[in-house]
Short mmCIF file of C-alpha atoms and ligand atoms in Angstrom, two decimals:
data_model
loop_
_atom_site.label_atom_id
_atom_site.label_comp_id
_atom_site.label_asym_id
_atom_site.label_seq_id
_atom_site.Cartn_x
_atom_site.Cartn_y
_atom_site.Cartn_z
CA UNK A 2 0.00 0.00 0.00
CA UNK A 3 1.52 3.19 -0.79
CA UNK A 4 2.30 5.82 1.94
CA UNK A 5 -0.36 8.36 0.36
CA UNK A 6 -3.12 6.01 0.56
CA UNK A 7 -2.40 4.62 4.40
CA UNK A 8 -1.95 8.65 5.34
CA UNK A 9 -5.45 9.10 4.10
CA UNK A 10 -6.74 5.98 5.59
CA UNK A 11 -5.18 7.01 8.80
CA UNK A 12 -7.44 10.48 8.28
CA UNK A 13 -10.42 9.35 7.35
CA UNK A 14 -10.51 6.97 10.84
CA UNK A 15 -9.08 10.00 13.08
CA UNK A 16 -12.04 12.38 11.43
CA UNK A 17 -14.74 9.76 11.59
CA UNK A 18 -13.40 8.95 15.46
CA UNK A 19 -14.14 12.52 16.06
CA UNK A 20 -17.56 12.96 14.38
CA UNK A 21 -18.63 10.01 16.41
CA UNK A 22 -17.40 11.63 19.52
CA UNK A 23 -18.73 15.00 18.91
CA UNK A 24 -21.93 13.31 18.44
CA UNK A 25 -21.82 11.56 21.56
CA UNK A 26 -21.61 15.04 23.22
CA UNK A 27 -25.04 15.85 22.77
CA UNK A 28 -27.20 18.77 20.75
CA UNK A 29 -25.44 21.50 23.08
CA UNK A 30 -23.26 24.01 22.15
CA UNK A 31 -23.11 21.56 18.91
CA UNK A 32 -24.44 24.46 16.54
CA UNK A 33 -21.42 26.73 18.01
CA UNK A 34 -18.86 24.12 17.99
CA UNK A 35 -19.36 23.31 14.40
CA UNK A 36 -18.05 25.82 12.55
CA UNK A 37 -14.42 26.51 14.86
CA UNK A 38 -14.15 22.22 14.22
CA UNK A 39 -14.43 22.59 10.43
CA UNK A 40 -11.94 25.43 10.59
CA UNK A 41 -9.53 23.39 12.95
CA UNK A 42 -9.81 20.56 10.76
CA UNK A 43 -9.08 22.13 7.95
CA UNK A 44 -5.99 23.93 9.38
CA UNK A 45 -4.93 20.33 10.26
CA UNK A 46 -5.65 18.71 7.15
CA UNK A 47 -3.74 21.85 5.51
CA UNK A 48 -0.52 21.02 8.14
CA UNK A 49 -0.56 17.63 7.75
CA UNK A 50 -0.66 17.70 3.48
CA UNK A 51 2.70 20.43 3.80
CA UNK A 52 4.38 18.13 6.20
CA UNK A 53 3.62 15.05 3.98
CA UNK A 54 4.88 17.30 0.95
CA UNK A 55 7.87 18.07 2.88
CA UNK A 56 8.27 14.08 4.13
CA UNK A 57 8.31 15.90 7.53
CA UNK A 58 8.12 12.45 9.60
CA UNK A 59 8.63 14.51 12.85
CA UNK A 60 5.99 17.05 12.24
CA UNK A 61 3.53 14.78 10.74
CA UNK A 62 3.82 12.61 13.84
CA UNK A 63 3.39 15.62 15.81
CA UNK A 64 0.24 17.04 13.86
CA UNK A 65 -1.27 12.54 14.82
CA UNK A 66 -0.40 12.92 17.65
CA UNK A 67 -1.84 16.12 18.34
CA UNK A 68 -5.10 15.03 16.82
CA UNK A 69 -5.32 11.83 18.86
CA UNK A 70 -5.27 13.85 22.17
CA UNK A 71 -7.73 15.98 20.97
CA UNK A 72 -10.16 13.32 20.24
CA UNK A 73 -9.76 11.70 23.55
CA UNK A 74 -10.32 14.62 25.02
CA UNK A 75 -13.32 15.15 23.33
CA UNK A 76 -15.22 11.98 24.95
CA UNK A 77 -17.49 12.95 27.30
CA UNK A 78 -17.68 12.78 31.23
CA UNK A 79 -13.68 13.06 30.91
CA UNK A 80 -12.98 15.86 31.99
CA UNK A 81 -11.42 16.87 28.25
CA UNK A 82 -12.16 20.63 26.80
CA UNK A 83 -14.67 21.42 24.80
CA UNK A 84 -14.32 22.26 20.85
CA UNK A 85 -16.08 25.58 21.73
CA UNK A 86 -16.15 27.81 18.79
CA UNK A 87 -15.00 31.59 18.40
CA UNK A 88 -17.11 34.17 20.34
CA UNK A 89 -17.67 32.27 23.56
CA UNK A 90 -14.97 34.03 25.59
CA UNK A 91 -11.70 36.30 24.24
CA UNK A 92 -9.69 38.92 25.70
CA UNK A 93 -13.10 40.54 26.44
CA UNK A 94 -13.96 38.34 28.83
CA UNK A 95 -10.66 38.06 30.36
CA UNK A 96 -8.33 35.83 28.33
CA UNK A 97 -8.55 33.25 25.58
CA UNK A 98 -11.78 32.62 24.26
CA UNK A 99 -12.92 28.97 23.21
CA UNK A 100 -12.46 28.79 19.19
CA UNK A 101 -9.20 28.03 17.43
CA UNK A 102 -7.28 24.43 18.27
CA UNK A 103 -7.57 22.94 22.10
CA UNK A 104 -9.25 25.26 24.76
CA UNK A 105 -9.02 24.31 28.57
CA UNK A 106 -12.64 25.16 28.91
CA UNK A 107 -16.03 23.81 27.43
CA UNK A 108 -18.81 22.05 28.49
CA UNK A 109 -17.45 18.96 30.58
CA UNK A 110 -17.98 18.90 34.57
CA UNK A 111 -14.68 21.02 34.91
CA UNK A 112 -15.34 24.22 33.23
CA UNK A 113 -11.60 25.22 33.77
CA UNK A 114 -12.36 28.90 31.41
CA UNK A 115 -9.31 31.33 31.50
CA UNK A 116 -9.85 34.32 33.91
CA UNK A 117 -7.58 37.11 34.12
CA UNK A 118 -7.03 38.83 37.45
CA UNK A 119 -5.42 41.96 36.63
CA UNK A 120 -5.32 44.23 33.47
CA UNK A 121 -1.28 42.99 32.76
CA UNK A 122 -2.45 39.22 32.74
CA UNK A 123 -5.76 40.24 30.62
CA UNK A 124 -3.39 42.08 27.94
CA UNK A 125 -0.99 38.87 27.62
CA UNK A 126 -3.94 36.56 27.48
CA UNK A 127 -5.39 38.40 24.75
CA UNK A 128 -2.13 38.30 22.84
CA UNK A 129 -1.93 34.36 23.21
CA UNK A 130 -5.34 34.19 22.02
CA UNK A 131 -4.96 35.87 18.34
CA UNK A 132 -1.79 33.90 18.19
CA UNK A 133 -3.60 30.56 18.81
CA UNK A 134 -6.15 31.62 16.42
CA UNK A 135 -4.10 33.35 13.79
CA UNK A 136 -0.65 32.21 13.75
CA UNK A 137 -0.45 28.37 14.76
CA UNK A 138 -0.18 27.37 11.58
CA UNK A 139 3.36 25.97 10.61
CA UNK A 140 4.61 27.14 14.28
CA UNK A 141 4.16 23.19 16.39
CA UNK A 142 2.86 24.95 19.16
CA UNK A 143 2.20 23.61 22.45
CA UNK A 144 -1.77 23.18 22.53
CA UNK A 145 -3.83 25.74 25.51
CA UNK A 146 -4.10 23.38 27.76
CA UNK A 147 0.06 22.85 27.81
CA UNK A 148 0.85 26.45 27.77
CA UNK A 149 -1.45 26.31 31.15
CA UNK A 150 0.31 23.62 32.46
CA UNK A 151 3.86 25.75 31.62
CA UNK A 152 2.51 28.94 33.63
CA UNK A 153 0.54 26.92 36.10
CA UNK A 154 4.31 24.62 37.31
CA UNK A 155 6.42 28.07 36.78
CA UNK A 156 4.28 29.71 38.82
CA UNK A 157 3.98 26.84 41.52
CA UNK A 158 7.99 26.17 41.48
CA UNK A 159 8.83 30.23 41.84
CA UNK A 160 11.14 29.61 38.96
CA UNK A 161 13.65 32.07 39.11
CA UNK A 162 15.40 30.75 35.49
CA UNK A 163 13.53 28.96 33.16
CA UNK A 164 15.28 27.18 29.41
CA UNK A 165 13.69 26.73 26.61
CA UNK A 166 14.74 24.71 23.41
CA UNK A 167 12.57 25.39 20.90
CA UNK A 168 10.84 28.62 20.66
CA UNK A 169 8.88 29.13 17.54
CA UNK A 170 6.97 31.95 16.94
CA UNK A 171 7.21 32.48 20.85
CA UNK A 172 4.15 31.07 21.92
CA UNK A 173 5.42 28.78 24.83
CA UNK A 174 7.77 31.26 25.53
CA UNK A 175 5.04 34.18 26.34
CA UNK A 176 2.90 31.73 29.13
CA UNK A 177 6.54 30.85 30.71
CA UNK A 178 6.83 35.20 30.33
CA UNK A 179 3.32 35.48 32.00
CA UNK A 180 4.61 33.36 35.01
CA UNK A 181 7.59 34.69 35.21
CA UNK A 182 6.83 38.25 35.31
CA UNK A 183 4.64 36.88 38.45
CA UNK A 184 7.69 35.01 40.03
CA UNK A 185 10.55 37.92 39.22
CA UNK A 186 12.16 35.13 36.94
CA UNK A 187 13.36 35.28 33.70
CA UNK A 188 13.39 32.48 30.31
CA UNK A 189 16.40 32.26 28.23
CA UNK A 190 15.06 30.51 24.96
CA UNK A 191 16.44 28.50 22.25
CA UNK A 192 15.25 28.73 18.64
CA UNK A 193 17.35 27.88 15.05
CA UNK A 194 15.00 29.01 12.46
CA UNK A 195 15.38 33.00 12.07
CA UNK A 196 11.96 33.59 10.97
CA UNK A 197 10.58 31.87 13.61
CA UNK A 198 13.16 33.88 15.56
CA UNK A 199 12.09 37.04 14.52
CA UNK A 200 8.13 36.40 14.88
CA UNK A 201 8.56 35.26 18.65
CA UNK A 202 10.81 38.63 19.49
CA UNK A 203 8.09 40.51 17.99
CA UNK A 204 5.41 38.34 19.78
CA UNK A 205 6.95 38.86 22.73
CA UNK A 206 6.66 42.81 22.49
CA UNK A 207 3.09 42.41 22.13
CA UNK A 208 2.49 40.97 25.20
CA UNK A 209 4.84 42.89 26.95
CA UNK A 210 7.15 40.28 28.37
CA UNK A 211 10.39 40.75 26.41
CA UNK A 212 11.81 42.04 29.52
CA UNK A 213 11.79 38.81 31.15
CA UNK A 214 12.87 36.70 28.01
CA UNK A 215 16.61 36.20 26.05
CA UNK A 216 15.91 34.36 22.58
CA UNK A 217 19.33 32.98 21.29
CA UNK A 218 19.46 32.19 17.85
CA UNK A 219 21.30 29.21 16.66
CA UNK A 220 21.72 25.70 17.37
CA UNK A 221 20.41 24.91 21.03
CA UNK A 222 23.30 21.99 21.56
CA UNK A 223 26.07 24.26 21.12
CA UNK A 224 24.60 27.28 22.93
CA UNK A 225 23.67 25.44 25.57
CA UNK A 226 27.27 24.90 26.68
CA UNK A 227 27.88 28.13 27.50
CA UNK A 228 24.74 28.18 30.17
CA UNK A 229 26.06 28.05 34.14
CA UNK A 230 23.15 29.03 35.98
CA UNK A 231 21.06 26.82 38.35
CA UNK A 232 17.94 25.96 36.28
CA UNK A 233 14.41 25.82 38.05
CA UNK A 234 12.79 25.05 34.93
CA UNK A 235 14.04 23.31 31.66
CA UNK A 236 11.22 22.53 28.69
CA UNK A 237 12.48 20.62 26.06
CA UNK A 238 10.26 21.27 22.69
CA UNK A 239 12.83 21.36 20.00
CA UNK A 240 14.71 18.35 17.50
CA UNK A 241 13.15 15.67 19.66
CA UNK A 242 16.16 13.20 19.09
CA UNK A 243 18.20 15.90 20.42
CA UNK A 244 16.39 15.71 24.06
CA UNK A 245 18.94 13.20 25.39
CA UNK A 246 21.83 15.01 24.83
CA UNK A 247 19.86 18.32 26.15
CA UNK A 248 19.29 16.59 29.03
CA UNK A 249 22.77 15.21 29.74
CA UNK A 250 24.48 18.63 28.86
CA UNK A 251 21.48 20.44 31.60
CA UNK A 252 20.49 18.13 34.03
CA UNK A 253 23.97 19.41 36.18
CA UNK A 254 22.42 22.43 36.37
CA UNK A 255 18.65 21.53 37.28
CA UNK A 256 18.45 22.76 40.97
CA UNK A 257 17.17 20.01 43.63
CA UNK A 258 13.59 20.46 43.40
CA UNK A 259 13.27 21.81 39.72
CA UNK A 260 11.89 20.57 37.22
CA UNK A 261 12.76 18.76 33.54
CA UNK A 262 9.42 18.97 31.29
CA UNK A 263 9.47 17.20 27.78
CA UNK A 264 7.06 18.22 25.13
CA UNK A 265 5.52 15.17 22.77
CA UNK A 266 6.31 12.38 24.65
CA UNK A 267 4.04 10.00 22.76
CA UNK A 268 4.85 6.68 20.85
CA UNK A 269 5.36 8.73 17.70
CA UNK A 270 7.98 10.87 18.54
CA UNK A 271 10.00 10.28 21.80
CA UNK A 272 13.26 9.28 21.76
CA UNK A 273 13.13 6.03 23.93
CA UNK A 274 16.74 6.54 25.43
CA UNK A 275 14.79 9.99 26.59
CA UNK A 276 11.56 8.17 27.93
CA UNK A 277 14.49 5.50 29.61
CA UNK A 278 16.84 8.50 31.07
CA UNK A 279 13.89 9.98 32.61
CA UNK A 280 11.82 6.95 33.96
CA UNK A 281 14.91 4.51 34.98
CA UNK A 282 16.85 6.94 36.99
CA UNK A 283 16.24 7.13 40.52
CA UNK A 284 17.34 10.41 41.12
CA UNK A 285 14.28 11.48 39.18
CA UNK A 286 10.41 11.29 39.17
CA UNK A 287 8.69 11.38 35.99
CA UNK A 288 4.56 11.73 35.13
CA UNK A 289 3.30 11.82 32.02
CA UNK A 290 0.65 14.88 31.54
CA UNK A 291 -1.92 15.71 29.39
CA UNK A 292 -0.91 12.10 27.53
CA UNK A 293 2.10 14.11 25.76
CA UNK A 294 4.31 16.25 28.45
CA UNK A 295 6.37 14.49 30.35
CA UNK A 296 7.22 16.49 34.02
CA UNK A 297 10.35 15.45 35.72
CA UNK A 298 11.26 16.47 39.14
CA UNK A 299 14.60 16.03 40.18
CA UNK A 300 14.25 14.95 43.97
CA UNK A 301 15.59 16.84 46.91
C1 SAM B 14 7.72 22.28 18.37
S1 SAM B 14 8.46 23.76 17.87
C2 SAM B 14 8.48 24.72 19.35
C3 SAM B 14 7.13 25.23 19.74
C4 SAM B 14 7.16 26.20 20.88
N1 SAM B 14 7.76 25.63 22.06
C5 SAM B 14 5.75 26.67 21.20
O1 SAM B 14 5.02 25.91 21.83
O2 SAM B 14 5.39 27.76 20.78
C6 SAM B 14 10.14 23.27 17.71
C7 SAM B 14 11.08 24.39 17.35
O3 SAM B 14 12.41 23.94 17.64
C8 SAM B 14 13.28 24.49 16.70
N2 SAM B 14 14.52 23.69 16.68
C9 SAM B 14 14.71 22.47 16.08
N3 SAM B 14 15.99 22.07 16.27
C10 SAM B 14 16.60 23.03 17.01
C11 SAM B 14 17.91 23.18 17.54
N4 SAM B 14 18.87 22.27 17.33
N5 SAM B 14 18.19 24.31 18.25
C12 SAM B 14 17.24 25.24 18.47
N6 SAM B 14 15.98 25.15 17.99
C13 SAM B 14 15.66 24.05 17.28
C14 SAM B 14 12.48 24.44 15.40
O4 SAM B 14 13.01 25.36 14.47
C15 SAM B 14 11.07 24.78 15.89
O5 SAM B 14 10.78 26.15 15.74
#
């Protein structure tokens, strides 16, 4: 069977998965939902074609694997967001509405919607927002609920020094800004493609948090060598075969207590001398989040 015709097959079952699924989750908020899915799908469908094009294995794995969380978080009773569509929340209501690609809200038990508490936190919100709607294309970003997860164990740590590899169009990068503008910490960030480059630093301006963020250009295994600092927080989201070496080059400088967090950690894309580093060693404890993000503490 050629590789066109299993990709398609391997559509046409993730697409009917989720029609049955949405389906399941009753008339309500249906109408709404409807029109954000068609546009998600088709932003997918567009992704996953260029990465095929391409023979992007890496991204296409990413864009499956993406779509698999989705639709089991789209079963009801649990727990999973919503596919809420545009002009059920935004920056008018206090921070990222419900349309675009995952939202941590919608109609399950745990209505987990966005709020803002102050006018600073209302502003950035808004900024992540548009970019989730208008810029994800092309840019691998984490999904919402991640980038909630990012602010929510910054926050909860008081990271002082955060690394990134891998920042895109800056989109990680601005919820670790958020949390660090909260905790007086700052993000040094790793990126090797200079028009991603360039999009994040002006990203960052818009939400206000380039005070708190470095962006080095170039390739994150050299330019990580030259880092000393004690690390509360390192998120690995770049070349995933490169998280190994990451890791062995950083995990020195991880302070007692911080924490390592991996991005697509699923069967598609992990490295399994990563999944083995971070699972076998018993100077560490590793979960597995949100069925992709692997959190790492290394113990006291
Ligand atoms: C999955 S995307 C990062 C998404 C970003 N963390 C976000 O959620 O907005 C991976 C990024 O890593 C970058 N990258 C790949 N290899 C790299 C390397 N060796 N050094 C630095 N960046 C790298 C890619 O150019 C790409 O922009």
């Amino acid at each position: 069977m050629s590789r066109r015709i299993t990709l398609w097959i391997l559509v046409t079952v993730m697409l009917a998965g989720m029609l049955v699924a949405q389906e399941r989750g009753g008339a309500r908020g249906r109408a709404v939902r409807g029109g954000a899915m068609r546009g998600d799908m088709q932003t997918w469908l567009g992704d996953l074609e260029a990465a095929y094009n391409q023979n992007d294995r890496d991204k296409m794995g990413q864009l499956i694997a993406d779509m698999k969380q989705r639709s089991q978080r789209m079963r009801p009773g649990m727990g999973g967001p919503g596919m809420g569509g545009p002009g059920m929340g935004g920056p008018g209501m206090g921070g990222p509405g419900m349309g675009g690609q995952m939202r941590g809200d919608g109609d399950s038990f745990f209505n987990n919607k966005l709020m803002s508490k102050d006018d600073n936190e209302k502003k950035i919100l808004a900024v992540l927002d548009d970019l989730d709607r208008n810029q994800r294309r092309g840019m691998m970003n984490v999904p919402v609920l991640d980038g909630r997860l990012l602010r929510l164990l910054t926050e909860a740590v008081g990271a002082k020094y955060v690394v990134e590899l891998g920042t895109s169009n800056g989109y990680s990068g601005i919820w670790f800004g958020l949390a660090l503008q909260k905790t007086g910490g700052k993000l040094t960030t790793h990126e090797i493609d200079a028009t991603r480059a360039s999009l994040a630093r002006e990203n960052f301006k818009k939400a206000g948090v380039e005070d708190v963020i470095t962006l080095v250009e170039g390739d994150g295994h050299e330019n990580v060598k030259k880092i000393k600092e004690p690390i509360d927080i390192l998120f690995l989201d770049a070349d995933k075969d490169g998280y190994i070496d990451y890791l062995n080059t950083l995990l020195p400088l991880v302070r007692p207590g911080g924490l390592i967090v991996g991005h697509n950690i699923n069967e598609q894309q992990a490295d399994p001398k990563y999944i083995e580093a971070i699972t076998k060693n018993p100077a560490l404890e590793s979960l597995l989040v949100h069925g992709q993000v692997s959190v790492t503490l290394k113990k006291r």
